[in-house]
Amino acid sequence: GCGAAGAAGAALAGPAAAQPSASEEGHGGRFDPESPRFALAVLPDTQYLFDADSADPAPLRETFRYLVAERSAANIAFMTHLGDVTEHGTEEEIRLAADTFRALHGKVPYSVLAGNHDIRSSTDDQRGDSAYLAAFGPARYASMPTYRGGSPDGYNTYHVLRAGGREWLVLALDWRVSDRGLRWAQGVLDAHPTLPAVLTTHDIAWADDEGRATLSGNGDRLWNGLIKGNDQIFLALGGHYWPPGRTVLTNDFDNDVHVHITNYQDRYYGGAGMIRTYGFDLARGVVDVETFAPWFLARDPQKRSPLEAETIELTGPVDRFSLEVDFAARFAGFAAATPPAPRPPSAVVPRGTLAYWRFDAAGTPAPGAPGTAVANGVVVRDLSGNGNDLTVSRLHTSGPDALTWSADHHPGQPAHASLRFDGGKNPDRGAVLTTADRAPLNAEKFLRGYTIETFVRLPEPFEGDHSWMGILSWQGRSGDAGKTTGWSPLEPTCSLNVSPERFLQFVVYPHRQDADPTSWSHAVPAGRWTHIAVVNDGRRTVMYVDGSRIARNPSQPSTGIATLGKPFVLGATSFDERFGQGFYGWIGDTRIVGRPLSPGEFLAPLDQGRSA
């Protein structure tokens, strides 16, 4: 880094090889490459810590100690330095910096690139030998499992790291990349066409005092010559200028590219080895960014000087923020996820299955085209072979649109189809699927436990009053089953419903106890598929939502279900044996098993993500 404004000109070179990264042991513990949460550490200009006879590597040593110690807890995948390691690029400065970086060897993989203070700033990556190249050239990274190669000149390198269950590419480009270097970088991207890429370089953008970033002259060259035409590059990081800043640019594929400036050399103690962490959370679809100084963090809080206390962490909008990234959508153009194929019924009918229904050709004689009405009288077969077929009927005076075929489905659902219910109230309307009067499921008591599973999607926006709409139930009043302590003797003996706040309510009147133990979920989202499982082990009932056990499960004993030989119903709850409103939304595969299943046995594999 060297100031608060500016731009610059050209440079780059051809690919190489090495082994993909695996989990690595460090003193701080094991990095987990499969966890959906991991961190990329970014270290900007450290030049004032390696400045002739005023050099002080202590802050950087503490930063590296922190990265090693916290690698497991923070799941740190990689560290990248943004250039200007030293102030003058002398052999002495370079030697001291190179020795300091050895603290990371074998513990945290990293990349370093040359800034204008590390080499002759008037040159590009074709400059030839230098003290920097001798210490921080490709030979330095050869033993790292992430390292894949460097440009022929040695000033540009790339790494492939496995994190979040996939591989990522990190390009570390010289301060000035030649045309040859740009061709090399393009070759790297071409050789890894499905990997999301982070581009790091020293000079890419500058920012105003409000943190609004603008491409520098060199940044323009990189943008036009490499970044905007390669959809893989979603994040571009640079130092050199202060203050820090950020912007979002749109590439040739109409996708976002986040461009960030990170540099704290103008801060107390030359930035004190301050780092920025990019916390990727693939499950939440965010990247959480934090900036702090481990050197100050390690001090006794009572002994920190005022400037140390003031600089320990930066919390302004350009130093601490979150980026919302729909990773699947952002990477779809070059690394589209392959959806799983439908699973045949035989693969999802385990021992003890009492009923299994699905709404594709495997479950119905001739499902209609998506959007067409499901006619009254259509039979959905019970694929368990136990004879619990469902028959379609409409409630009240509901028309054809009350129930339609749909290709919408949960990404982990065995069948790639569902039913769209358009139920509601004022007036009551909807459609239901019910078992025949003598179906075996009607009188099943479930004394050895049970698992009831279904897939549900609520419309977005979730319009109208649909409070207490039913998803499924058994007909038959709890009072008729001899239950006197429940909410109402008119309530069905078992039902799964949706409260006004979109909480799932599973209420069951057990076969043996006079009670109504009820499970309550959190508010389920609209516009997204949800897998629901209710598991009873013969003593207690537990609800799972998307494979996660909910908090509000009853402690009351609960053995079996007080069924009365009445039909099982999908698409509504019958109160006082009468139907009011029907369900509003989509219902997918539904399965009932006469024993408790573990989450690993559920219909939705636990590694399947949320729907688009």
Coordinates of N, CA and C in Angstrom, one line a residue, residues 319-499:
D319 N -15.9 -2.8 7.5 CA -15.0 -3.7 8.3 C -15.8 -4.8 8.9
R320 N -17.0 -4.7 9.2 CA -17.8 -5.7 9.8 C -19.2 -5.7 9.1
F321 N -19.5 -6.8 8.3 CA -20.7 -6.8 7.5 C -21.0 -8.2 7.1
S322 N -22.2 -8.4 6.5 CA -22.6 -9.7 6.0 C -23.0 -9.6 4.6
L323 N -22.6 -10.5 3.8 CA -23.0 -10.6 2.4 C -24.0 -11.7 2.2
E324 N -25.2 -11.4 1.7 CA -26.1 -12.5 1.4 C -25.8 -13.1 0.0
V325 N -25.5 -14.4 0.0 CA -25.2 -15.0 -1.3 C -25.9 -16.3 -1.4
D326 N -26.8 -16.4 -2.4 CA -27.4 -17.7 -2.7 C -26.4 -18.5 -3.5
F327 N -25.6 -19.3 -2.8 CA -24.5 -19.9 -3.5 C -24.9 -20.8 -4.6
A328 N -26.0 -21.6 -4.5 CA -26.4 -22.5 -5.5 C -26.8 -21.7 -6.8
A329 N -27.5 -20.6 -6.6 CA -27.9 -19.7 -7.7 C -26.7 -19.0 -8.3
R330 N -25.9 -18.5 -7.5 CA -24.7 -17.7 -8.0 C -23.8 -18.6 -8.8
F331 N -23.6 -19.8 -8.4 CA -22.7 -20.7 -9.1 C -23.3 -21.6 -10.1
A332 N -24.6 -21.4 -10.3 CA -25.4 -22.3 -11.2 C -24.9 -22.3 -12.7
G333 N -24.4 -21.1 -13.1 CA -24.0 -20.9 -14.5 C -22.7 -21.7 -14.8
F334 N -21.9 -22.1 -13.8 CA -20.7 -22.8 -14.2 C -20.6 -24.1 -13.3
A335 N -21.4 -24.3 -12.3 CA -21.3 -25.5 -11.5 C -22.7 -25.8 -11.0
A336 N -23.6 -26.0 -11.9 CA -25.0 -26.3 -11.6 C -25.1 -27.6 -10.8
A337 N -25.8 -27.6 -9.7 CA -26.0 -28.8 -8.9 C -26.8 -29.8 -9.6
T338 N -26.4 -31.0 -9.7 CA -27.2 -32.0 -10.3 C -28.2 -32.5 -9.4
P339 N -29.5 -32.3 -9.7 CA -30.5 -32.8 -8.8 C -30.6 -34.3 -8.7
P340 N -30.9 -34.8 -7.5 CA -30.9 -36.3 -7.4 C -32.1 -36.8 -8.2
A341 N -31.9 -38.0 -8.8 CA -33.0 -38.6 -9.5 C -34.1 -39.1 -8.6
P342 N -35.3 -39.2 -9.1 CA -36.4 -39.8 -8.2 C -35.9 -41.1 -7.7
R343 N -36.3 -41.4 -6.4 CA -36.0 -42.8 -5.9 C -37.2 -43.7 -6.0
P344 N -37.0 -44.9 -6.4 CA -38.1 -45.8 -6.6 C -38.8 -46.1 -5.2
P345 N -40.1 -46.4 -5.2 CA -40.7 -46.8 -4.0 C -40.0 -47.9 -3.2
S346 N -39.4 -48.8 -3.9 CA -38.8 -50.0 -3.2 C -37.6 -49.5 -2.3
A347 N -37.1 -48.3 -2.7 CA -35.9 -47.8 -1.9 C -36.3 -47.1 -0.6
V348 N -37.6 -46.8 -0.5 CA -38.1 -45.9 0.6 C -39.3 -46.6 1.3
V349 N -39.3 -47.9 1.3 CA -40.4 -48.6 2.0 C -39.7 -49.6 3.0
P350 N -39.1 -49.1 4.1 CA -38.4 -49.9 5.0 C -39.3 -50.9 5.8
R351 N -38.7 -51.7 6.6 CA -39.4 -52.6 7.4 C -40.4 -51.9 8.3
G352 N -41.6 -52.3 8.4 CA -42.6 -51.7 9.3 C -43.4 -50.6 8.6
T353 N -43.2 -50.3 7.3 CA -43.9 -49.3 6.6 C -45.4 -49.7 6.5
L354 N -46.3 -48.9 7.0 CA -47.7 -49.2 6.9 C -48.4 -48.5 5.7
A355 N -47.9 -47.4 5.3 CA -48.4 -46.7 4.2 C -47.4 -45.7 3.6
Y356 N -47.4 -45.6 2.3 CA -46.5 -44.7 1.6 C -47.2 -44.2 0.3
W357 N -47.4 -42.8 0.3 CA -48.1 -42.2 -0.9 C -47.2 -41.2 -1.6
R358 N -47.2 -41.2 -2.9 CA -46.5 -40.2 -3.7 C -47.4 -39.8 -4.9
F359 N -47.0 -38.7 -5.5 CA -48.0 -38.2 -6.5 C -47.4 -38.1 -7.9
D360 N -46.5 -39.1 -8.2 CA -46.0 -39.2 -9.6 C -46.6 -40.5 -10.2
A361 N -46.1 -40.9 -11.3 CA -46.6 -42.1 -12.0 C -46.5 -43.3 -11.1
A362 N -45.6 -43.4 -10.2 CA -45.4 -44.6 -9.4 C -46.6 -44.7 -8.4
G363 N -47.2 -43.5 -8.1 CA -48.2 -43.6 -7.0 C -49.6 -43.4 -7.6
T364 N -49.8 -43.0 -8.8 CA -51.1 -42.8 -9.4 C -51.2 -43.4 -10.8
P365 N -52.3 -43.8 -11.2 CA -52.4 -44.5 -12.5 C -52.0 -43.6 -13.7
A366 N -52.4 -42.3 -13.6 CA -52.0 -41.4 -14.7 C -52.1 -40.0 -14.2
P367 N -51.0 -39.5 -13.5 CA -51.0 -38.2 -13.0 C -51.1 -37.2 -14.2
G368 N -51.9 -36.1 -14.0 CA -52.1 -35.1 -15.0 C -50.9 -34.2 -15.1
A369 N -50.9 -33.3 -16.1 CA -49.8 -32.4 -16.3 C -49.8 -31.4 -15.2
P370 N -48.7 -30.8 -14.8 CA -48.7 -29.8 -13.8 C -49.7 -28.7 -14.0
G371 N -50.4 -28.4 -13.0 CA -51.4 -27.3 -13.1 C -52.8 -27.7 -13.4
T372 N -52.9 -29.0 -13.8 CA -54.3 -29.5 -14.1 C -54.9 -30.0 -12.9
A373 N -56.3 -30.0 -12.9 CA -57.0 -30.4 -11.7 C -56.9 -32.0 -11.5
V374 N -56.8 -32.3 -10.2 CA -56.9 -33.7 -9.8 C -58.4 -34.0 -9.5
A375 N -59.0 -34.9 -10.4 CA -60.4 -35.1 -10.3 C -60.8 -35.8 -9.1
N376 N -62.1 -35.5 -8.7 CA -62.6 -36.3 -7.6 C -62.7 -37.8 -8.0
G377 N -62.4 -38.7 -7.0 CA -62.4 -40.1 -7.3 C -61.0 -40.7 -7.7
V378 N -60.0 -39.8 -8.0 CA -58.7 -40.3 -8.4 C -58.1 -41.0 -7.1
V379 N -57.5 -42.2 -7.4 CA -56.9 -43.0 -6.3 C -55.4 -42.9 -6.3
V380 N -54.9 -42.6 -5.2 CA -53.4 -42.6 -5.0 C -53.1 -43.8 -4.3
R381 N -52.3 -44.7 -4.9 CA -52.0 -46.0 -4.3 C -51.1 -46.0 -3.1
D382 N -51.4 -46.9 -2.2 CA -50.5 -47.1 -1.0 C -49.4 -48.0 -1.5
L383 N -48.2 -47.5 -1.7 CA -47.1 -48.2 -2.2 C -46.4 -49.2 -1.2
S384 N -46.9 -49.2 0.0 CA -46.4 -50.2 0.9 C -47.0 -51.6 0.7
G385 N -48.1 -51.6 -0.1 CA -48.7 -52.9 -0.4 C -49.7 -53.3 0.7
N386 N -50.0 -52.4 1.6 CA -50.9 -52.7 2.7 C -52.4 -52.3 2.5
G387 N -52.7 -51.8 1.3 CA -54.1 -51.5 1.0 C -54.6 -50.2 1.5
N388 N -53.8 -49.3 1.9 CA -54.3 -48.0 2.4 C -54.3 -46.9 1.4
D389 N -55.0 -47.2 0.2 CA -55.1 -46.3 -0.9 C -55.8 -45.0 -0.4
L390 N -55.5 -43.9 -1.0 CA -56.2 -42.6 -0.8 C -57.1 -42.3 -2.0
T391 N -58.3 -41.7 -1.7 CA -59.2 -41.3 -2.8 C -59.5 -39.8 -2.6
V392 N -59.5 -39.1 -3.7 CA -59.7 -37.6 -3.7 C -61.1 -37.3 -3.7
S393 N -61.4 -36.2 -2.9 CA -62.8 -35.6 -2.9 C -62.6 -34.1 -2.5
R394 N -63.6 -33.3 -2.9 CA -63.5 -31.9 -2.6 C -64.5 -31.6 -1.5
L395 N -64.1 -30.5 -0.8 CA -64.9 -30.1 0.4 C -65.9 -29.1 0.0
H396 N -67.1 -29.2 0.5 CA -68.2 -28.2 0.3 C -68.4 -28.0 -1.2
T397 N -68.4 -26.8 -1.7 CA -68.7 -26.6 -3.1 C -67.4 -26.2 -3.9
S398 N -66.2 -26.7 -3.4 CA -65.0 -26.3 -4.0 C -64.9 -26.7 -5.5
G399 N -64.3 -25.9 -6.3 CA -64.1 -26.2 -7.7 C -62.8 -26.9 -8.0
P400 N -62.6 -27.1 -9.3 CA -61.4 -27.9 -9.8 C -60.1 -27.4 -9.2
D401 N -59.9 -26.0 -9.0 CA -58.6 -25.5 -8.6 C -58.3 -25.8 -7.2
A402 N -59.2 -26.4 -6.4 CA -59.0 -26.8 -5.0 C -57.8 -27.8 -4.9
L403 N -57.6 -28.6 -6.0 CA -56.5 -29.6 -5.9 C -56.0 -29.8 -7.3
T404 N -54.7 -29.5 -7.5 CA -54.0 -29.6 -8.8 C -52.7 -30.4 -8.7
W405 N -52.3 -31.0 -9.8 CA -51.0 -31.7 -9.9 C -49.9 -30.7 -9.9
S406 N -48.8 -31.0 -9.4 CA -47.6 -30.1 -9.4 C -46.3 -30.9 -9.5
A407 N -45.4 -30.3 -10.2 CA -44.0 -30.8 -10.3 C -43.1 -30.3 -9.2
D408 N -43.6 -29.4 -8.4 CA -42.8 -28.8 -7.4 C -42.5 -29.9 -6.3
H409 N -41.3 -29.8 -5.8 CA -41.0 -30.9 -4.8 C -39.8 -30.4 -4.0
H410 N -39.6 -31.0 -2.8 CA -38.5 -30.8 -1.9 C -37.3 -31.5 -2.6
P411 N -36.1 -30.8 -2.6 CA -34.9 -31.4 -3.3 C -34.5 -32.8 -2.8
G412 N -34.9 -33.2 -1.6 CA -34.5 -34.5 -1.1 C -35.7 -35.5 -1.1
Q413 N -36.8 -35.1 -1.8 CA -38.0 -35.9 -1.8 C -37.8 -37.1 -2.8
P414 N -38.2 -38.3 -2.4 CA -38.1 -39.4 -3.4 C -38.8 -39.1 -4.7
A415 N -40.1 -38.7 -4.7 CA -40.8 -38.4 -5.9 C -40.6 -36.9 -6.3
H416 N -40.6 -36.7 -7.6 CA -40.4 -35.3 -8.0 C -41.8 -34.7 -8.4
A417 N -42.7 -34.8 -7.5 CA -44.1 -34.3 -7.7 C -44.8 -34.1 -6.4
S418 N -45.9 -33.3 -6.4 CA -46.6 -33.0 -5.2 C -48.0 -32.7 -5.6
L419 N -48.9 -32.4 -4.7 CA -50.2 -31.9 -4.9 C -50.3 -30.4 -4.4
R420 N -51.0 -29.6 -5.1 CA -51.2 -28.2 -4.8 C -52.6 -28.1 -4.3
F421 N -52.8 -27.8 -3.0 CA -54.1 -27.6 -2.3 C -54.4 -26.1 -2.2
D422 N -55.6 -25.7 -2.6 CA -56.0 -24.3 -2.5 C -57.2 -24.2 -1.6
G423 N -56.9 -24.6 -0.3 CA -58.0 -24.6 0.7 C -58.0 -23.2 1.4
G424 N -59.1 -23.0 2.2 CA -59.2 -21.8 2.9 C -60.5 -21.8 3.6
K425 N -60.8 -20.6 4.2 CA -62.1 -20.4 4.9 C -62.7 -19.1 4.5
N426 N -64.0 -18.9 5.0 CA -64.7 -17.7 4.6 C -64.9 -17.5 3.1
P427 N -65.4 -18.4 2.4 CA -66.1 -19.6 2.8 C -65.0 -20.8 3.0
D428 N -65.4 -21.8 3.7 CA -64.6 -23.0 3.8 C -64.5 -23.7 2.5
R429 N -63.3 -24.1 2.1 CA -63.1 -24.8 0.8 C -61.8 -25.6 0.9
G430 N -61.6 -26.5 -0.1 CA -60.5 -27.3 -0.1 C -60.7 -28.7 -0.7
A431 N -59.7 -29.6 -0.5 CA -59.9 -30.9 -1.0 C -59.1 -31.8 0.0
V432 N -59.5 -33.1 0.0 CA -58.9 -34.1 0.9 C -58.7 -35.4 0.1
L433 N -57.7 -36.2 0.7 CA -57.5 -37.5 0.2 C -57.7 -38.4 1.5
T434 N -58.6 -39.4 1.4 CA -58.9 -40.2 2.5 C -58.8 -41.7 2.2
T435 N -58.5 -42.5 3.3 CA -58.5 -43.9 3.1 C -59.9 -44.4 3.1
A436 N -60.1 -45.7 2.6 CA -61.4 -46.3 2.5 C -61.9 -46.6 3.9
D437 N -63.1 -46.9 4.1 CA -63.7 -47.1 5.4 C -63.1 -48.3 6.2
R438 N -62.6 -49.3 5.4 CA -62.1 -50.5 6.1 C -60.5 -50.6 5.9
A439 N -59.9 -49.5 5.6 CA -58.5 -49.6 5.4 C -57.8 -50.0 6.7
P440 N -56.7 -50.8 6.6 CA -56.0 -51.3 7.8 C -55.5 -50.1 8.7
L441 N -55.1 -49.0 8.0 CA -54.5 -47.9 8.8 C -55.5 -47.3 9.7
N442 N -56.7 -47.3 9.4 CA -57.8 -46.6 10.2 C -57.8 -47.1 11.7
A443 N -57.5 -48.4 11.9 CA -57.6 -48.9 13.2 C -56.3 -49.3 13.8
E444 N -55.2 -49.0 13.2 CA -53.9 -49.3 13.7 C -53.6 -48.5 15.0
K445 N -53.1 -49.2 16.0 CA -52.9 -48.5 17.4 C -51.5 -48.0 17.6
F446 N -50.5 -48.5 16.9 CA -49.1 -48.0 16.9 C -48.5 -48.2 18.3
L447 N -48.8 -49.4 18.9 CA -48.3 -49.6 20.3 C -46.8 -49.8 20.4
R448 N -46.1 -50.0 19.3 CA -44.7 -50.2 19.3 C -44.0 -48.9 18.8
G449 N -44.8 -47.8 18.7 CA -44.2 -46.6 18.2 C -44.6 -46.3 16.8
Y450 N -44.2 -45.1 16.3 CA -44.5 -44.8 14.9 C -43.6 -43.6 14.4
T451 N -43.6 -43.5 13.1 CA -43.0 -42.4 12.4 C -44.0 -41.9 11.4
I452 N -44.4 -40.6 11.4 CA -45.2 -40.0 10.4 C -44.5 -38.9 9.7
E453 N -44.3 -39.0 8.4 CA -43.5 -38.1 7.7 C -44.3 -37.5 6.5
T454 N -44.0 -36.2 6.2 CA -44.6 -35.6 5.1 C -43.7 -34.4 4.6
F455 N -43.9 -33.9 3.5 CA -43.2 -32.7 2.9 C -44.3 -31.7 2.7
V456 N -44.0 -30.4 3.1 CA -45.0 -29.4 3.0 C -44.3 -28.1 2.5
R457 N -45.0 -27.4 1.7 CA -44.5 -26.0 1.3 C -45.7 -25.1 1.4
L458 N -45.5 -24.0 2.2 CA -46.6 -23.0 2.3 C -46.3 -21.9 1.2
P459 N -47.4 -21.4 0.6 CA -47.2 -20.4 -0.5 C -46.5 -19.1 0.0
E460 N -45.8 -18.4 -0.8 CA -45.2 -17.1 -0.5 C -45.6 -16.1 -1.6
P461 N -46.3 -15.0 -1.3 CA -46.8 -14.6 0.0 C -47.8 -15.6 0.6
F462 N -47.9 -15.7 1.9 CA -48.8 -16.5 2.6 C -50.1 -15.6 2.9
E463 N -51.0 -15.6 1.9 CA -52.1 -14.7 2.0 C -53.4 -15.3 2.5
G464 N -54.1 -14.5 3.2 CA -55.4 -14.9 3.8 C -55.3 -15.5 5.2
D465 N -56.4 -15.8 5.8 CA -56.4 -16.4 7.1 C -56.6 -17.9 7.0
H466 N -55.4 -18.6 7.3 CA -55.5 -20.0 7.2 C -55.1 -20.7 8.5
S467 N -55.4 -19.9 9.6 CA -55.0 -20.4 10.9 C -55.7 -21.7 11.3
W468 N -55.0 -22.6 11.8 CA -55.4 -23.9 12.3 C -55.8 -24.8 11.1
M469 N -55.3 -24.6 9.9 CA -55.6 -25.5 8.8 C -54.8 -26.8 9.1
G470 N -55.4 -27.9 8.7 CA -54.9 -29.2 8.9 C -54.0 -29.7 7.8
I471 N -53.0 -30.4 8.1 CA -52.1 -31.1 7.1 C -52.6 -32.5 6.9
L472 N -52.7 -33.2 8.1 CA -53.2 -34.6 8.0 C -53.9 -34.9 9.4
S473 N -54.7 -36.0 9.4 CA -55.3 -36.4 10.7 C -56.0 -37.7 10.5
W474 N -56.4 -38.3 11.6 CA -57.4 -39.4 11.6 C -58.7 -38.8 12.0
Q475 N -59.8 -39.2 11.3 CA -61.1 -38.8 11.7 C -61.5 -39.6 13.0
G476 N -62.4 -39.1 13.8 CA -62.8 -39.7 15.0 C -62.5 -38.8 16.2
R477 N -63.5 -38.5 17.0 CA -63.4 -37.6 18.1 C -62.8 -38.2 19.3
S478 N -61.9 -37.4 20.0 CA -61.2 -37.8 21.2 C -62.2 -38.2 22.3
G479 N -63.4 -37.5 22.3 CA -64.4 -37.9 23.3 C -64.9 -39.3 23.1
D480 N -65.1 -39.6 21.8 CA -65.6 -41.0 21.5 C -64.6 -42.1 21.9
A481 N -63.3 -41.6 22.0 CA -62.2 -42.6 22.4 C -62.1 -42.6 23.9
G482 N -63.0 -42.0 24.6 CA -63.0 -42.0 26.1 C -62.0 -41.0 26.7
K483 N -61.5 -40.1 25.9 CA -60.5 -39.1 26.5 C -61.2 -37.9 27.0
T484 N -60.9 -37.6 28.3 CA -61.7 -36.5 28.9 C -60.8 -35.3 29.4
T485 N -59.5 -35.5 29.3 CA -58.6 -34.4 29.8 C -58.0 -33.5 28.7
G486 N -58.4 -33.7 27.5 CA -57.9 -32.9 26.4 C -58.5 -31.6 26.2
W487 N -58.1 -30.9 25.1 CA -58.6 -29.5 24.9 C -60.1 -29.5 24.6
S488 N -60.6 -30.5 23.8 CA -62.0 -30.6 23.5 C -62.3 -32.1 23.1
P489 N -63.5 -32.6 23.6 CA -63.9 -33.9 23.2 C -64.2 -34.1 21.7
L490 N -64.3 -32.9 21.0 CA -64.7 -32.9 19.6 C -63.4 -33.0 18.7
E491 N -62.2 -32.8 19.3 CA -61.0 -32.8 18.6 C -60.7 -34.2 18.1
P492 N -60.1 -34.3 16.8 CA -59.7 -35.6 16.3 C -58.6 -36.2 17.2
T493 N -58.5 -37.5 17.1 CA -57.6 -38.2 18.0 C -56.1 -38.0 17.6
C494 N -55.9 -37.6 16.4 CA -54.5 -37.3 16.0 C -54.5 -36.3 14.8
S495 N -53.7 -35.2 14.9 CA -53.7 -34.3 13.8 C -52.5 -33.5 13.8
L496 N -52.1 -33.1 12.6 CA -50.9 -32.2 12.3 C -51.5 -30.9 11.7
N497 N -51.3 -29.7 12.4 CA -52.0 -28.5 12.0 C -51.0 -27.4 11.9
V498 N -51.4 -26.2 11.4 CA -50.6 -25.0 11.3 C -51.3 -23.9 12.1
S499 N -50.6 -23.3 13.0 CA -51.2 -22.3 13.9 C -51.2 -21.0 13.1

